[in-house]
Short mmCIF file of C-alpha atoms in Angstrom, two decimals:
data_model
loop_
_atom_site.label_atom_id
_atom_site.label_comp_id
_atom_site.label_asym_id
_atom_site.label_seq_id
_atom_site.Cartn_x
_atom_site.Cartn_y
_atom_site.Cartn_z
CA MET Z 1 0.38 -0.02 -0.07
CA GLU Z 2 1.54 3.51 -1.03
CA THR Z 3 -0.33 6.41 0.74
CA MET Z 4 -0.16 9.60 -0.92
CA ASN Z 5 -0.89 13.02 1.49
CA ALA Z 6 -3.27 15.18 -1.05
CA GLU Z 7 -2.43 18.35 0.75
CA THR Z 8 1.58 17.53 0.67
CA GLY Z 9 1.73 15.54 -2.59
CA ALA Z 10 4.18 14.09 -0.41
CA TRP Z 11 3.52 9.78 -0.37
CA LEU Z 12 4.55 7.14 1.75
CA SER Z 13 6.04 4.33 0.95
CA SER Z 14 4.18 1.22 1.05
CA ASN Z 15 7.39 -0.26 3.23
CA ASP Z 16 6.85 3.17 5.15
CA SER Z 17 3.09 2.12 5.71
CA LYS Z 18 3.59 -1.31 6.75
CA ASP Z 19 6.00 -0.81 9.20
CA TYR Z 20 4.90 2.03 10.72
CA PHE Z 21 1.42 -0.03 11.27
CA ALA Z 22 3.40 -2.91 12.90
CA LEU Z 23 4.69 -0.94 15.47
CA LEU Z 24 1.59 0.04 16.79
CA LYS Z 25 -0.07 -2.34 17.08
CA MET Z 26 2.30 -3.58 19.76
CA PRO Z 27 0.87 -1.84 23.68
CA THR Z 28 3.88 -1.01 24.89
CA VAL Z 29 2.73 0.73 28.03
CA GLY Z 30 5.81 0.76 29.73
CA ALA Z 31 4.65 1.73 32.66
CA ASP Z 32 2.64 -1.00 32.91
CA PRO Z 33 4.63 -4.63 33.93
CA ARG Z 34 1.81 -6.34 32.64
CA HIS Z 35 3.32 -4.95 29.21
CA LEU Z 36 7.14 -5.74 30.00
CA ARG Z 37 7.02 -8.73 26.78
CA ASP Z 38 5.15 -6.36 24.37
CA CYS Z 39 7.39 -3.54 25.28
CA VAL Z 40 10.51 -6.27 24.87
CA GLN Z 41 8.66 -7.40 21.02
CA ALA Z 42 8.57 -3.81 20.35
CA ALA Z 43 12.73 -3.38 21.20
CA THR Z 44 13.21 -6.45 19.42
CA TRP Z 45 11.18 -5.26 16.30
CA LEU Z 46 13.14 -1.89 16.21
CA LYS Z 47 16.77 -3.81 16.40
CA ARG Z 48 15.83 -5.85 13.59
CA TRP Z 49 14.84 -2.48 11.56
CA LEU Z 50 17.60 -0.88 12.02
CA LYS Z 51 19.96 -3.97 10.53
CA GLY Z 52 18.07 -3.72 7.75
CA ILE Z 53 18.91 -0.21 6.75
CA GLY Z 54 22.75 -1.43 7.62
CA ALA Z 55 22.90 -0.23 11.18
CA GLU Z 56 24.48 -1.65 13.95
CA ALA Z 57 22.07 -2.67 16.53
CA GLU Z 58 21.37 -4.42 20.12
CA LEU Z 59 19.25 -4.71 22.75
CA ILE Z 60 20.85 -2.82 26.59
CA LEU Z 61 19.77 -3.48 30.11
CA PRO Z 62 21.30 -2.43 32.76
CA GLU Z 63 23.27 -5.15 35.47
CA GLU Z 64 21.33 -5.84 38.37
CA ARG Z 65 22.39 -4.28 41.21
CA LYS Z 66 23.68 -6.57 44.22
CA GLY Z 67 21.02 -7.37 46.44
CA GLU Z 68 18.11 -5.76 43.84
CA LYS Z 69 14.87 -7.90 43.54
CA GLU Z 70 14.76 -9.89 40.40
CA GLU Z 71 12.02 -7.86 39.31
CA GLY Z 72 13.24 -4.52 40.32
CA SER Z 73 15.12 -1.81 38.56
CA GLY Z 74 15.80 0.19 41.69
CA ALA Z 75 14.57 3.09 39.28
CA GLY Z 76 11.07 2.67 41.43
CA PRO Z 77 8.66 -0.70 41.32
CA LEU Z 78 9.24 -1.00 37.44
CA PRO Z 79 11.13 -3.40 35.75
CA PRO Z 80 13.70 -2.52 33.68
CA VAL Z 81 12.28 -2.27 29.79
CA PRO Z 82 15.34 -2.59 27.09
CA VAL Z 83 17.08 0.43 25.29
CA VAL Z 84 17.68 -0.24 21.92
CA TYR Z 85 21.08 0.78 20.70
CA GLY Z 86 22.68 1.18 17.17
CA GLU Z 87 25.03 2.96 14.81
CA LEU Z 88 25.13 3.77 11.11
CA LYS Z 89 28.40 4.53 10.66
CA GLY Z 90 29.30 7.36 7.80
CA GLU Z 91 32.72 8.60 6.71
CA GLU Z 92 35.38 8.62 8.63
CA GLY Z 93 35.67 12.26 10.70
CA ALA Z 94 32.09 13.29 9.99
CA THR Z 95 29.59 14.19 12.02
CA THR Z 96 28.25 12.48 13.85
CA ALA Z 97 24.70 13.13 15.41
CA LEU Z 98 22.34 11.07 18.34
CA VAL Z 99 18.95 10.53 17.95
CA TYR Z 100 16.52 9.71 20.30
CA GLY Z 101 12.70 8.42 20.86
CA HIS Z 102 10.74 6.64 22.98
CA TYR Z 103 8.83 3.35 21.90
CA ASP Z 104 6.72 3.09 25.11
CA VAL Z 105 3.00 5.09 24.71
CA GLN Z 106 0.34 5.90 27.62
CA PRO Z 107 -2.16 3.89 28.77
CA PRO Z 108 -5.32 3.90 26.78
CA ASP Z 109 -7.39 4.75 29.68
CA PRO Z 110 -10.38 4.90 29.42
CA ALA Z 111 -10.66 2.37 27.36
CA ASP Z 112 -14.66 3.25 26.56
CA LEU Z 113 -13.84 6.73 25.38
CA TRP Z 114 -12.06 5.24 22.25
CA GLU Z 115 -13.76 5.03 19.14
CA THR Z 116 -11.35 2.89 17.38
CA PRO Z 117 -9.64 0.21 18.97
CA PRO Z 118 -6.21 1.59 20.44
CA PHE Z 119 -3.47 -0.64 19.47
CA GLU Z 120 -5.16 -1.07 16.67
CA PRO Z 121 -3.86 1.35 13.87
CA THR Z 122 -6.90 3.13 11.46
CA LEU Z 123 -6.78 5.25 8.65
CA LYS Z 124 -9.87 7.84 8.95
CA GLY Z 125 -9.18 9.84 6.21
CA ASP Z 126 -5.56 11.95 6.44
CA ARG Z 127 -5.32 10.25 10.35
CA VAL Z 128 -4.01 7.11 11.80
CA HIS Z 129 -5.35 6.96 14.60
CA CYS Z 130 -3.92 5.09 17.60
CA ARG Z 131 -2.32 5.10 20.64
CA GLY Z 132 1.18 6.22 19.95
CA ALA Z 133 0.44 7.30 16.26
CA GLN Z 134 2.16 10.51 17.58
CA ASP Z 135 3.83 10.24 20.84
CA ASP Z 136 6.26 8.89 20.62
CA LYS Z 137 6.13 6.04 17.92
CA GLY Z 138 4.87 8.23 14.82
CA GLN Z 139 7.08 11.16 15.30
CA PHE Z 140 10.56 9.01 16.05
CA PHE Z 141 9.65 6.15 13.19
CA ALA Z 142 8.56 8.84 10.78
CA PHE Z 143 12.58 10.33 11.52
CA LEU Z 144 14.32 6.73 11.11
CA CYS Z 145 12.08 6.44 7.45
CA GLY Z 146 13.51 9.60 6.78
CA VAL Z 147 16.81 8.42 7.60
CA ARG Z 148 16.32 5.34 5.05
CA ALA Z 149 15.07 6.96 2.30
CA LEU Z 150 18.74 8.97 2.71
CA VAL Z 151 20.73 5.89 3.23
CA GLU Z 152 19.07 4.44 0.22
CA ALA Z 153 20.00 7.30 -2.35
CA VAL Z 154 23.39 8.00 -1.12
CA PRO Z 155 26.06 5.50 -3.09
CA ALA Z 156 27.16 2.38 -1.40
CA ARG Z 157 24.64 3.18 1.06
CA ARG Z 158 26.93 5.04 3.72
CA LEU Z 159 25.82 8.20 4.69
CA PRO Z 160 28.11 11.49 4.85
CA ILE Z 161 27.31 11.57 8.79
CA ASN Z 162 27.70 9.32 11.72
CA VAL Z 163 24.10 8.63 13.22
CA LYS Z 164 23.78 6.92 16.35
CA PHE Z 165 20.14 5.48 17.46
CA LEU Z 166 18.74 5.44 21.13
CA LEU Z 167 14.95 4.45 21.84
CA GLU Z 168 13.76 3.57 25.50
CA GLY Z 169 10.62 2.08 26.56
CA GLN Z 170 9.87 3.86 29.75
CA GLU Z 171 9.90 8.11 28.80
CA GLU Z 172 6.58 8.19 29.72
CA SER Z 173 6.96 6.79 33.54
CA GLY Z 174 10.38 8.53 34.34
CA SER Z 175 13.14 6.72 31.61
CA GLY Z 176 14.28 4.74 34.85
CA THR Z 177 16.19 2.08 32.65
CA LEU Z 178 17.90 4.48 30.35
CA PHE Z 179 18.72 7.12 33.78
CA ARG Z 180 20.18 3.74 35.39
CA LEU Z 181 22.24 2.73 31.70
CA LEU Z 182 23.52 6.56 32.21
CA GLU Z 183 25.53 5.92 35.39
CA ASP Z 184 27.58 3.29 33.74
CA PRO Z 185 31.10 5.07 31.51
CA HIS Z 186 31.18 2.64 28.91
CA PHE Z 187 27.98 3.54 28.07
CA ARG Z 188 28.02 7.16 28.33
CA LYS Z 189 30.92 6.85 26.36
CA ARG Z 190 29.19 5.30 23.38
CA LEU Z 191 26.80 8.29 23.34
CA ALA Z 192 28.99 10.63 22.12
CA ALA Z 193 28.18 12.93 19.49
CA ASP Z 194 28.16 16.34 18.04
CA VAL Z 195 23.88 16.93 17.53
CA LEU Z 196 21.58 15.03 19.52
CA LEU Z 197 18.36 14.93 17.57
CA VAL Z 198 14.86 15.03 19.33
CA SER Z 199 11.62 14.25 17.25
CA ASP Z 200 9.26 14.24 20.24
CA THR Z 201 7.64 18.32 20.38
CA GLY Z 202 5.24 20.04 18.18
CA ALA Z 203 5.11 22.48 15.70
CA ALA Z 204 2.89 25.84 15.50
CA ALA Z 205 -0.08 26.74 13.70
CA ASP Z 206 -1.14 24.89 10.91
CA LEU Z 207 2.68 22.85 11.09
CA ARG Z 208 4.52 25.94 11.02
CA PRO Z 209 7.94 25.21 11.92
CA ALA Z 210 8.76 25.21 15.66
CA ILE Z 211 12.56 24.81 17.48
CA VAL Z 212 11.91 24.03 20.97
CA ALA Z 213 14.61 26.28 22.66
CA GLY Z 214 13.68 25.00 26.30
CA LEU Z 215 11.66 22.05 28.05
CA ARG Z 216 9.83 22.29 31.73
CA GLY Z 217 11.56 19.52 34.37
CA VAL Z 218 9.24 17.06 36.17
CA CYS Z 219 8.90 14.98 39.13
CA HIS Z 220 5.81 13.39 40.38
CA PHE Z 221 4.35 11.44 43.41
CA THR Z 222 1.69 9.26 44.69
CA VAL Z 223 0.16 10.13 48.15
CA ARG Z 224 -1.64 8.11 50.31
CA LEU Z 225 -3.92 9.48 52.71
CA THR Z 226 -5.51 6.71 55.92
CA ALA Z 227 -7.36 7.07 58.64
CA ALA Z 228 -10.04 3.74 59.44
CA ASN Z 229 -9.17 0.53 59.34
CA ARG Z 230 -12.44 -0.03 56.80
CA ASP Z 231 -14.83 1.65 55.13
CA LEU Z 232 -17.71 2.68 57.49
CA HIS Z 233 -21.42 2.93 57.26
CA SER Z 234 -22.28 7.15 56.92
CA GLY Z 235 -24.77 6.93 59.29
CA GLU Z 236 -23.50 4.67 62.13
CA TYR Z 237 -20.31 6.81 61.93
CA GLY Z 238 -21.10 10.02 60.65
CA GLY Z 239 -20.42 12.43 62.52
CA LEU Z 240 -17.23 10.57 64.34
CA ALA Z 241 -14.75 8.55 61.92
CA PRO Z 242 -12.33 11.01 60.03
CA ASN Z 243 -12.92 10.84 56.03
CA ALA Z 244 -10.24 10.05 53.88
CA ALA Z 245 -11.78 11.40 50.61
CA GLN Z 246 -12.66 14.96 52.43
CA GLY Z 247 -9.09 15.33 54.31
CA MET Z 248 -8.15 14.30 50.74
CA ALA Z 249 -10.09 17.14 49.93
CA GLU Z 250 -8.33 19.48 51.88
CA LEU Z 251 -4.94 18.40 51.52
CA ILE Z 252 -5.65 19.16 47.42
CA ALA Z 253 -7.03 22.52 47.97
CA SER Z 254 -4.07 23.58 50.25
CA LEU Z 255 -1.61 23.63 47.31
CA HIS Z 256 -2.99 26.46 45.74
CA ASN Z 257 -3.75 30.09 47.09
CA PRO Z 258 -6.67 31.42 46.08
CA ASP Z 259 -5.33 33.30 43.43
CA GLY Z 260 -4.32 30.12 41.38
CA SER Z 261 -0.18 30.50 43.01
CA ILE Z 262 1.66 28.13 44.40
CA ALA Z 263 1.08 27.39 48.49
CA VAL Z 264 4.22 25.38 49.15
CA ALA Z 265 6.88 26.55 50.92
CA GLY Z 266 10.32 26.62 49.51
CA PHE Z 267 9.34 25.14 46.08
CA ARG Z 268 9.91 27.87 43.67
CA GLU Z 269 13.19 28.60 45.17
CA GLY Z 270 16.17 29.08 42.64
CA ILE Z 271 13.88 29.95 39.84
CA GLU Z 272 15.48 31.83 37.12
CA PRO Z 273 12.90 33.90 35.06
CA PRO Z 274 13.53 34.46 30.77
CA THR Z 275 14.85 36.92 29.31
CA HIS Z 276 13.45 39.84 27.30
CA GLU Z 277 14.70 38.40 24.32
CA GLU Z 278 13.08 35.28 25.41
CA LEU Z 279 9.99 36.11 26.31
CA ALA Z 280 9.08 38.22 23.12
CA ALA Z 281 10.57 34.74 21.24
CA ALA Z 282 7.60 33.23 23.25
CA GLU Z 283 4.89 35.20 23.09
CA ALA Z 284 5.74 35.53 18.98
CA GLY Z 285 5.10 31.78 18.61
CA SER Z 286 2.27 31.29 21.42
CA ALA Z 287 -1.18 30.06 20.51
CA THR Z 288 -4.43 32.50 21.19
CA GLU Z 289 -6.42 32.63 24.00
CA GLU Z 290 -9.70 31.87 21.75
CA ARG Z 291 -7.41 28.95 19.85
CA LEU Z 292 -6.35 27.28 23.49
CA LYS Z 293 -10.38 27.35 24.57
CA ALA Z 294 -11.12 25.82 21.14
CA ASP Z 295 -8.37 22.78 21.38
CA ILE Z 296 -9.26 22.15 25.44
CA GLY Z 297 -13.08 22.85 25.39
CA ALA Z 298 -12.38 24.99 28.18
CA GLU Z 299 -10.96 28.33 29.49
CA PRO Z 300 -7.71 27.93 29.47
CA CYS Z 301 -7.40 29.74 33.63
CA GLY Z 302 -5.27 27.59 35.20
CA GLY Z 303 -2.64 28.86 36.59
CA GLN Z 304 -1.73 31.95 38.99
CA ARG Z 305 -3.87 35.17 37.88
CA GLY Z 306 -2.44 38.29 36.23
CA LYS Z 307 0.32 35.94 34.33
CA SER Z 308 0.11 35.25 30.31
CA ILE Z 309 -0.63 32.04 28.68
CA VAL Z 310 3.16 32.15 27.91
CA GLN Z 311 4.28 33.09 31.43
CA ARG Z 312 1.99 30.29 32.82
CA ASN Z 313 2.08 27.62 30.02
CA CYS Z 314 6.35 27.86 29.77
CA PHE Z 315 8.11 29.73 32.66
CA GLU Z 316 6.25 28.71 35.61
CA PRO Z 317 6.06 25.83 37.72
CA THR Z 318 3.44 23.45 38.57
CA ILE Z 319 1.78 21.11 40.94
CA GLU Z 320 -1.40 19.10 38.84
CA VAL Z 321 -3.47 16.57 40.41
CA ASN Z 322 -3.40 13.72 37.50
CA GLY Z 323 -5.79 11.44 39.88
CA LEU Z 324 -7.63 11.24 42.86
CA HIS Z 325 -9.33 8.10 44.18
CA SER Z 326 -11.23 7.29 47.07
CA GLY Z 327 -15.12 5.97 48.38
CA TYR Z 328 -17.14 4.61 45.74
CA GLY Z 329 -17.91 6.21 42.04
CA GLY Z 330 -20.23 3.67 40.70
CA PRO Z 331 -23.56 3.58 39.52
CA GLY Z 332 -26.44 4.65 42.53
CA SER Z 333 -25.22 5.53 45.87
CA LYS Z 334 -23.05 3.77 48.41
CA THR Z 335 -23.38 5.23 51.97
CA VAL Z 336 -19.77 4.78 53.17
CA ILE Z 337 -17.40 7.03 55.05
CA PRO Z 338 -14.04 6.55 53.10
CA CYS Z 339 -11.07 4.50 54.69
CA GLU Z 340 -8.18 5.33 51.79
CA ALA Z 341 -8.01 7.94 49.55
CA VAL Z 342 -4.86 8.25 46.51
CA ALA Z 343 -3.91 10.86 44.56
CA LYS Z 344 -1.31 11.24 41.98
CA LEU Z 345 0.60 14.55 41.90
CA SER Z 346 3.22 15.81 38.99
CA MET Z 347 4.67 18.76 39.56
CA ARG Z 348 6.27 20.83 36.10
CA LEU Z 349 9.61 22.59 37.07
CA VAL Z 350 11.19 25.74 35.62
CA PRO Z 351 14.69 26.46 35.02
CA GLY Z 352 16.56 26.95 38.87
CA GLN Z 353 14.15 24.64 40.73
CA ARG Z 354 16.15 21.52 41.90
CA PRO Z 355 13.70 18.34 41.62
CA ALA Z 356 14.69 16.90 44.55
CA VAL Z 357 13.80 19.98 46.64
CA CYS Z 358 10.65 20.87 44.59
CA CYS Z 359 9.82 16.75 45.69
CA ASP Z 360 10.38 17.22 49.13
CA ALA Z 361 9.23 20.87 49.94
CA GLY Z 362 5.93 19.07 48.55
CA ARG Z 363 5.69 16.07 50.93
CA THR Z 364 6.47 17.97 53.86
CA HIS Z 365 3.71 20.27 53.38
CA LEU Z 366 1.40 17.69 52.84
CA LYS Z 367 2.62 16.25 56.10
CA GLU Z 368 2.50 19.24 57.98
CA ARG Z 369 -1.06 18.98 56.77
CA CYS Z 370 -2.53 16.21 57.29
CA PRO Z 371 -5.85 15.84 58.74
CA LYS Z 372 -6.44 14.80 62.65
CA GLY Z 373 -6.79 11.48 62.79
CA MET Z 374 -5.40 10.23 59.53
CA ALA Z 375 -2.08 9.32 58.11
CA VAL Z 376 -0.10 10.39 55.19
CA SER Z 377 2.35 8.31 53.32
CA PHE Z 378 3.72 8.51 49.31
CA PRO Z 379 3.96 4.87 48.16
CA GLU Z 380 5.21 6.10 44.92
CA ASP Z 381 8.11 8.08 43.29
CA GLY Z 382 8.25 8.44 39.79
CA GLY Z 383 10.98 10.17 37.53
CA ARG Z 384 13.07 13.67 38.93
CA SER Z 385 14.09 15.95 36.17
CA ALA Z 386 15.83 19.71 35.84
CA ALA Z 387 14.59 22.02 33.28
CA LEU Z 388 16.06 21.90 29.98
CA ARG Z 389 16.95 25.71 28.75
CA LEU Z 390 18.93 25.85 25.52
CA PRO Z 391 20.71 29.25 24.08
CA LEU Z 392 18.92 31.44 21.52
CA ALA Z 393 22.49 31.97 19.91
CA SER Z 394 23.16 28.54 19.19
CA PRO Z 395 24.88 28.38 15.75
CA LEU Z 396 22.76 25.04 15.46
CA PHE Z 397 19.26 27.19 15.52
CA ARG Z 398 21.15 28.85 12.86
CA LEU Z 399 21.43 26.10 10.46
CA ALA Z 400 17.71 24.42 11.69
CA GLU Z 401 16.47 27.53 10.54
CA ASP Z 402 17.91 27.71 7.15
CA VAL Z 403 16.51 24.14 6.70
CA LEU Z 404 13.27 24.50 8.30
CA THR Z 405 13.01 27.71 5.92
CA GLU Z 406 13.61 25.34 3.13
CA MET Z 407 11.02 23.35 4.39
CA ASP Z 408 8.10 26.13 4.81
CA ALA Z 409 8.23 29.86 3.64
CA ARG Z 410 7.30 31.01 6.58
CA GLY Z 411 10.21 30.06 8.54
CA PRO Z 412 10.21 28.57 12.28
CA VAL Z 413 9.02 29.83 15.77
CA PHE Z 414 11.03 29.15 18.51
CA LEU Z 415 8.89 27.31 21.48
CA TRP Z 416 9.46 26.86 25.17
CA ASP Z 417 7.71 23.73 25.90
CA GLY Z 418 5.75 23.36 29.01
CA ALA Z 419 6.27 19.50 28.92
CA SER Z 420 9.13 17.12 29.92
CA ILE Z 421 11.00 14.76 28.39
CA PRO Z 422 13.25 13.90 31.27
CA VAL Z 423 15.75 12.61 29.95
CA VAL Z 424 17.56 14.88 27.52
CA ALA Z 425 18.95 16.99 29.60
CA ALA Z 426 21.29 14.50 30.99
CA LEU Z 427 21.59 12.94 27.21
CA LYS Z 428 23.41 16.59 26.77
CA GLU Z 429 25.78 16.06 29.60
CA ALA Z 430 26.76 12.38 28.93
CA SER Z 431 26.74 13.07 24.86
CA GLY Z 432 28.01 16.31 24.52
CA ALA Z 433 26.12 16.86 22.12
CA ALA Z 434 24.05 19.89 21.59
CA PRO Z 435 20.19 19.19 21.24
CA LEU Z 436 17.98 20.26 18.81
CA LEU Z 437 14.32 19.73 19.26
CA VAL Z 438 11.86 20.04 16.67
CA GLY Z 439 8.81 17.99 15.63
CA TRP Z 440 5.66 17.95 14.29
CA GLY Z 441 2.77 17.12 16.93
CA GLN Z 442 -0.27 19.33 16.75
CA PRO Z 443 -3.04 19.81 19.44
CA GLU Z 444 -5.54 18.21 17.66
CA ASP Z 445 -3.45 14.80 17.86
CA ARG Z 446 -4.64 14.54 21.08
CA ILE Z 447 -1.72 12.92 22.93
CA HIS Z 448 -2.66 11.03 26.34
CA ALA Z 449 -5.95 11.03 25.91
CA PRO Z 450 -8.39 8.49 23.81
CA ASN Z 451 -8.42 8.69 20.26
CA GLU Z 452 -4.58 10.31 19.60
CA SER Z 453 -4.10 9.86 15.45
CA TYR Z 454 -1.35 11.49 13.53
CA SER Z 455 -1.79 13.11 10.12
CA LEU Z 456 -0.09 11.70 6.74
CA ARG Z 457 0.83 14.96 6.68
CA GLN Z 458 2.62 15.40 9.22
CA PHE Z 459 4.51 11.77 9.22
CA ALA Z 460 5.73 13.01 5.60
CA LYS Z 461 7.13 16.81 7.13
CA ALA Z 462 8.89 14.81 9.54
CA LYS Z 463 10.45 12.58 7.05
CA ASP Z 464 11.38 15.11 5.39
CA TRP Z 465 13.08 16.86 8.55
CA ALA Z 466 15.24 13.97 9.04
CA GLN Z 467 16.46 13.62 5.52
CA ARG Z 468 17.06 17.98 5.16
CA ILE Z 469 18.80 18.21 9.14
CA LEU Z 470 21.18 14.97 8.40
CA ALA Z 471 22.35 16.43 5.09
CA ALA Z 472 22.95 19.53 5.97
CA LEU Z 473 25.12 18.46 8.99
#
């Protein structure tokens, strides 16, 4: 099957389509140990694919630490998931590019809201619907297809550039396995490169190219509040027993002041505000309030009042509730006083904030406000990564601007992404490479939500970008 994008006139080859769909069908939920076999299957498939374009490729896992349980990685409660490492050797002394992507995906929940099966790629018009269609299988695999096309177009299939590949399976849960591998000096040495290429971000409106000059950091943890030894009858014990659901609501509400600002002492310590140049560039590429309202279906009024959309989404930290569970939520009523409540919290961090300090500040805040008669604990701790900030004057950005202007006469904008790619800052330090983050995501892709999709136009753009930037480098 050859698939043509009528808008761009770009073809996806039969190999591109077949391979893309094959990768999407694997339910690689890296945060769920029940999908470990699926992740291993995908990693093995990617290794074989890389070898098919002439690269050396292997699967890598960290060595088990002394005293470590067989089923645990030491990177939280998750077992290790294979990292795919490959090298496509070019001409002697040529520039080296390190290409990073992740093959794990978010859980499909809530599954009943999907219009098509979440792991059966379905082409509807110009868009492929599937979990991972964009984030990040569609983005990084389109880039790999661009590498394949470039290899097939050069004499003797030898590129004038060295390309290294690093594809992991736990980005959505903190990159635990990859962070463990980065502790190994030998592995770090293998990553040495001039440029770090990442395709896991978004473009501006109507696919105008965007260069990401900054990412927020992230840390996340689980909060458990316990009270009685069981759920209690709300008539017999109402007015006597402490209510864990009510207590959790009080704790969550205490995290912010009435104006939306964060109320946690010490959380904002060390924040480095953007320069005037950075703020102006970010404002120039920002979505309007009307576009955001149309996208999310609600007024974009989160965060601290009095600050602009760009400030709140790019240069200010956040504390968000990702999930809240307590008591009964089924049909009808069940008159109980819940004995336990659980909340999932994440923090997005900006330059200058230290993840460990922020995480500790949040825990201390909750401990100090634990309601009487209850106990608070923190059973899970996710990844912790600092924010990434890149200089606008980077020569690499100038090169990327030229390439992207060839692709689109409007030229690129600069974005400071409110999201996080936890391991990018660590890869920058380990490889010595200058990061270049260019992606082709759009709001309608619905990443992390039911009915995720990615258009053929976006796939073609990502593939074209790969060929052009590698040739320019």
